[in-house]
Amino acid sequence: DVKVTQSSRYLVKRTGEKVFLECVQDMDHENMFWYRQDPGLGLRLIYFSYDVKMKEKGDIPEGYSVSREKKERFSLILESASTNQTSMYLCASRPGGSYEQYFGPGTRLTVT
Amino acid sequence: QKEVEQNSGPLSVPEGAIASLNCTYSDRGSQSFFWYRQYSGKSPELIMSIYSNGDKEDGRFTAQLNKASQYVSLLIRDSQPSDSATYLCAVCPPRGNNRLAFGKGNQVVVIP
């Protein structure tokens, strides 16, 4: 079974804080993704990575950065958290050559 | 035009009935199609993949793909209360740049 884990299920941070969300997959997948999901807006892609140290902007990268130093780990960084970044954050991974994508359990982030 | 559209509102079905969900996509060259199930407060779970025209059955789930009409459907036979969830359609467009396009989802409520 594919296993994607995220560092926290729930997180509460203050405006202006730097926030790190971690994602780890154990299936040697090349591709990893960060989404946010908000009611009425669906899933929106923030960033993705197709290899170690490689990253591509998604649809809403503003206010976020990412890091992929190891194949199994993909981190999302909120440089200075704002209240409009309160959301469910979902990490996903998939192997090269396949488009079957697997999600982690999600992190519900609240910025106050 | 949105890449992936799921237009139906919440679908209520009695237990034991068939639930039918539809999804249309805009890019005719799309090749890979997926259905995800998402329980409230949880992350999306891949339940079906389909790549060729026609039907694909897996247990009580049947995915139907019609590339000429650019739609993909999901049928849930013998609906159970545990099928109550939001179902997301996902498509890999040919110029998708290694990413999936997701619909906003359809909520299914199975009434005992």
GROMACS .gro file of C-alpha atoms in nm:
model
  224
    1ASP     CA    1   0.000   0.000   0.000
    2VAL     CA    2   0.112   0.351  -0.079
    3LYS     CA    3   0.176   0.548   0.235
    4VAL     CA    4   0.185   0.927   0.237
    5THR     CA    5   0.216   1.090   0.576
    6GLN     CA    6   0.193   1.452   0.683
    7SER     CA    7   0.356   1.592   0.992
    8SER     CA    8   0.043   1.730   1.161
    9ARG     CA    9  -0.332   1.673   1.131
   10TYR     CA   10  -0.416   2.005   1.295
   11LEU     CA   11  -0.204   2.316   1.331
   12VAL     CA   12  -0.277   2.660   1.474
   13LYS     CA   13  -0.038   2.944   1.398
   14ARG     CA   14  -0.033   3.318   1.441
   15THR     CA   15  -0.025   3.574   1.163
   16GLY     CA   16   0.330   3.642   1.050
   17GLU     CA   17   0.475   3.313   1.171
   18LYS     CA   18   0.681   3.095   0.940
   19VAL     CA   19   0.509   2.761   0.900
   20PHE     CA   20   0.654   2.431   0.782
   21LEU     CA   21   0.434   2.147   0.659
   22GLU     CA   22   0.610   1.819   0.598
   23CYS     CA   23   0.511   1.532   0.372
   24VAL     CA   24   0.679   1.193   0.347
   25GLN     CA   25   0.605   0.906   0.109
   26ASP     CA   26   0.750   0.559   0.135
   27MET     CA   27   0.701   0.433  -0.220
   28ASP     CA   28   0.997   0.592  -0.396
   29HIS     CA   29   0.766   0.815  -0.600
   30GLU     CA   30   0.926   1.074  -0.826
   31ASN     CA   31   0.637   1.321  -0.820
   32MET     CA   32   0.502   1.502  -0.518
   33PHE     CA   33   0.236   1.772  -0.489
   34TRP     CA   34   0.097   2.024  -0.245
   35TYR     CA   35  -0.267   2.132  -0.270
   36ARG     CA   36  -0.499   2.337  -0.061
   37GLN     CA   37  -0.869   2.265  -0.043
   38ASP     CA   38  -1.131   2.523   0.047
   39PRO     CA   39  -1.512   2.495   0.041
   40GLY     CA   40  -1.649   2.595  -0.297
   41LEU     CA   41  -1.303   2.626  -0.453
   42GLY     CA   42  -1.204   2.262  -0.474
   43LEU     CA   43  -0.847   2.140  -0.485
   44ARG     CA   44  -0.593   2.398  -0.595
   45LEU     CA   45  -0.235   2.309  -0.675
   46ILE     CA   46   0.027   2.516  -0.494
   47TYR     CA   47   0.354   2.353  -0.602
   48PHE     CA   48   0.476   2.022  -0.732
   49SER     CA   49   0.808   1.848  -0.770
   50TYR     CA   50   0.908   1.583  -1.021
   51ASP     CA   51   1.252   1.510  -0.879
   52VAL     CA   52   1.482   1.592  -0.592
   53LYS     CA   53   1.558   1.964  -0.579
   54MET     CA   54   1.316   2.028  -0.869
   55LYS     CA   55   0.999   2.229  -0.823
   56GLU     CA   56   0.729   2.381  -1.038
   57LYS     CA   57   0.472   2.644  -0.949
   58GLY     CA   58   0.111   2.540  -0.951
   59ASP     CA   59  -0.192   2.764  -0.974
   60ILE     CA   60  -0.154   2.952  -0.645
   61PRO     CA   61   0.214   2.967  -0.541
   62GLU     CA   62   0.207   3.318  -0.395
   63GLY     CA   63   0.297   3.322  -0.027
   64TYR     CA   64   0.437   2.969  -0.037
   65SER     CA   65   0.767   2.802  -0.107
   66VAL     CA   66   0.874   2.438  -0.115
   67SER     CA   67   1.176   2.225  -0.053
   68ARG     CA   68   1.265   1.878  -0.173
   69GLU     CA   69   1.608   1.775  -0.054
   70LYS     CA   70   1.531   1.403  -0.043
   71LYS     CA   71   1.313   1.198  -0.273
   72GLU     CA   72   1.075   1.088  -0.002
   73ARG     CA   73   1.018   1.429   0.158
   74PHE     CA   74   0.845   1.739   0.025
   75SER     CA   75   0.802   2.041   0.248
   76LEU     CA   76   0.566   2.334   0.210
   77ILE     CA   77   0.670   2.662   0.371
   78LEU     CA   78   0.447   2.955   0.449
   79GLU     CA   79   0.697   3.238   0.473
   80SER     CA   80   0.471   3.468   0.673
   81ALA     CA   81   0.137   3.309   0.754
   82SER     CA   82  -0.175   3.512   0.689
   83THR     CA   83  -0.536   3.446   0.781
   84ASN     CA   84  -0.627   3.377   0.418
   85GLN     CA   85  -0.397   3.078   0.430
   86THR     CA   86  -0.628   2.904   0.675
   87SER     CA   87  -0.716   2.590   0.484
   88MET     CA   88  -0.683   2.212   0.450
   89TYR     CA   89  -0.342   2.132   0.302
   90LEU     CA   90  -0.306   1.805   0.115
   91CYS     CA   91   0.012   1.640  -0.001
   92ALA     CA   92   0.008   1.381  -0.277
   93SER     CA   93   0.257   1.163  -0.457
   94ARG     CA   94   0.270   0.945  -0.764
   95PRO     CA   95   0.529   0.738  -0.944
   96GLY     CA   96   0.684   0.838  -1.273
   97GLY     CA   97   0.501   0.688  -1.570
   98SER     CA   98   0.167   0.678  -1.389
   99TYR     CA   99  -0.094   0.940  -1.317
  100GLU     CA  100  -0.246   0.758  -1.021
  101GLN     CA  101  -0.197   1.004  -0.742
  102TYR     CA  102  -0.218   0.924  -0.372
  103PHE     CA  103  -0.298   1.170  -0.099
  104GLY     CA  104  -0.178   1.205   0.257
  105PRO     CA  105  -0.427   1.256   0.542
  106GLY     CA  106  -0.413   1.636   0.522
  107THR     CA  107  -0.322   1.915   0.762
  108ARG     CA  108  -0.594   2.149   0.880
  109LEU     CA  109  -0.411   2.479   0.930
  110THR     CA  110  -0.569   2.769   1.114
  111VAL     CA  111  -0.396   3.106   1.111
  112THR     CA  112  -0.521   3.349   1.375
  113GLN     CA  113  -1.440   2.657  -2.007
  114LYS     CA  114  -1.323   2.470  -1.700
  115GLU     CA  115  -1.097   2.171  -1.758
  116VAL     CA  116  -1.315   1.937  -1.553
  117GLU     CA  117  -1.677   2.001  -1.464
  118GLN     CA  118  -1.902   1.824  -1.222
  119ASN     CA  119  -2.223   2.019  -1.233
  120SER     CA  120  -2.474   1.819  -1.036
  121GLY     CA  121  -2.576   1.933  -0.692
  122PRO     CA  122  -2.587   1.696  -0.395
  123LEU     CA  123  -2.727   1.356  -0.490
  124SER     CA  124  -2.955   1.176  -0.248
  125VAL     CA  125  -3.017   0.809  -0.316
  126PRO     CA  126  -3.199   0.544  -0.112
  127GLU     CA  127  -2.995   0.258   0.025
  128GLY     CA  128  -2.965  -0.018  -0.233
  129ALA     CA  129  -3.022   0.211  -0.533
  130ILE     CA  130  -2.775   0.310  -0.803
  131ALA     CA  131  -2.594   0.643  -0.769
  132SER     CA  132  -2.483   0.795  -1.098
  133LEU     CA  133  -2.223   1.071  -1.120
  134ASN     CA  134  -2.109   1.251  -1.432
  135CYS     CA  135  -1.801   1.449  -1.522
  136THR     CA  136  -1.713   1.633  -1.844
  137TYR     CA  137  -1.373   1.751  -1.953
  138SER     CA  138  -1.263   2.010  -2.204
  139ASP     CA  139  -0.939   1.874  -2.351
  140ARG     CA  140  -1.018   1.613  -2.614
  141GLY     CA  141  -0.669   1.466  -2.599
  142SER     CA  142  -0.694   1.363  -2.233
  143GLN     CA  143  -0.597   1.002  -2.175
  144SER     CA  144  -0.620   0.922  -1.804
  145PHE     CA  145  -0.926   0.955  -1.584
  146PHE     CA  146  -0.978   0.897  -1.214
  147TRP     CA  147  -1.245   0.898  -0.949
  148TYR     CA  148  -1.164   0.985  -0.589
  149ARG     CA  149  -1.386   0.947  -0.285
  150GLN     CA  150  -1.354   1.199  -0.004
  151TYR     CA  151  -1.526   1.159   0.330
  152SER     CA  152  -1.599   1.474   0.525
  153GLY     CA  153  -1.282   1.599   0.694
  154LYS     CA  154  -1.065   1.337   0.527
  155SER     CA  155  -0.836   1.334   0.224
  156PRO     CA  156  -0.930   1.205  -0.123
  157GLU     CA  157  -0.891   0.833  -0.182
  158LEU     CA  158  -0.840   0.690  -0.530
  159ILE     CA  159  -1.118   0.442  -0.608
  160MET     CA  160  -1.117   0.404  -0.988
  161SER     CA  161  -0.887   0.464  -1.283
  162ILE     CA  162  -0.996   0.434  -1.645
  163TYR     CA  163  -0.796   0.483  -1.962
  164SER     CA  164  -1.000   0.328  -2.247
  165ASN     CA  165  -1.347   0.389  -2.382
  166GLY     CA  166  -1.612   0.170  -2.228
  167ASP     CA  167  -1.685   0.038  -1.883
  168LYS     CA  168  -1.456  -0.070  -1.604
  169GLU     CA  169  -1.601  -0.250  -1.305
  170ASP     CA  170  -1.453  -0.287  -0.960
  171GLY     CA  171  -1.687  -0.433  -0.702
  172ARG     CA  172  -1.991  -0.211  -0.675
  173PHE     CA  173  -1.825   0.067  -0.872
  174THR     CA  174  -1.835   0.106  -1.250
  175ALA     CA  175  -1.651   0.380  -1.437
  176GLN     CA  176  -1.766   0.464  -1.787
  177LEU     CA  177  -1.557   0.659  -2.035
  178ASN     CA  178  -1.673   0.814  -2.361
  179LYS     CA  179  -1.388   1.009  -2.520
  180ALA     CA  180  -1.594   1.117  -2.822
  181SER     CA  181  -1.842   1.292  -2.594
  182GLN     CA  182  -1.574   1.388  -2.343
  183TYR     CA  183  -1.739   1.253  -2.036
  184VAL     CA  184  -1.662   1.003  -1.766
  185SER     CA  185  -1.919   0.860  -1.526
  186LEU     CA  186  -1.918   0.669  -1.201
  187LEU     CA  187  -2.196   0.431  -1.105
  188ILE     CA  188  -2.230   0.302  -0.752
  189ARG     CA  189  -2.453  -0.005  -0.738
  190ASP     CA  190  -2.634  -0.120  -0.425
  191SER     CA  191  -2.551   0.209  -0.255
  192GLN     CA  192  -2.466   0.185   0.114
  193PRO     CA  193  -2.464   0.455   0.383
  194SER     CA  194  -2.084   0.418   0.384
  195ASP     CA  195  -2.085   0.549   0.025
  196SER     CA  196  -2.199   0.890   0.153
  197ALA     CA  197  -1.909   1.113   0.054
  198THR     CA  198  -1.793   1.365  -0.204
  199TYR     CA  199  -1.669   1.214  -0.528
  200LEU     CA  200  -1.401   1.398  -0.723
  201CYS     CA  201  -1.335   1.347  -1.092
  202ALA     CA  202  -0.975   1.397  -1.209
  203VAL     CA  203  -0.836   1.411  -1.561
  204CYS     CA  204  -0.484   1.424  -1.696
  205PRO     CA  205  -0.484   1.665  -1.990
  206PRO     CA  206  -0.228   1.603  -2.265
  207ARG     CA  207  -0.058   1.932  -2.194
  208GLY     CA  208  -0.109   1.894  -1.823
  209ASN     CA  209   0.253   1.940  -1.737
  210ASN     CA  210   0.263   1.639  -1.509
  211ARG     CA  211  -0.048   1.737  -1.313
  212LEU     CA  212  -0.409   1.631  -1.276
  213ALA     CA  213  -0.709   1.861  -1.321
  214PHE     CA  214  -0.978   1.803  -1.057
  215GLY     CA  215  -1.346   1.875  -1.062
  216LYS     CA  216  -1.501   2.036  -0.757
  217GLY     CA  217  -1.679   1.718  -0.662
  218ASN     CA  218  -2.031   1.583  -0.617
  219GLN     CA  219  -2.173   1.502  -0.278
  220VAL     CA  220  -2.360   1.174  -0.247
  221VAL     CA  221  -2.592   1.106   0.045
  222VAL     CA  222  -2.723   0.753   0.082
  223ILE     CA  223  -3.044   0.744   0.283
  224PRO     CA  224  -3.100   0.429   0.490
   0.00000   0.00000   0.00000
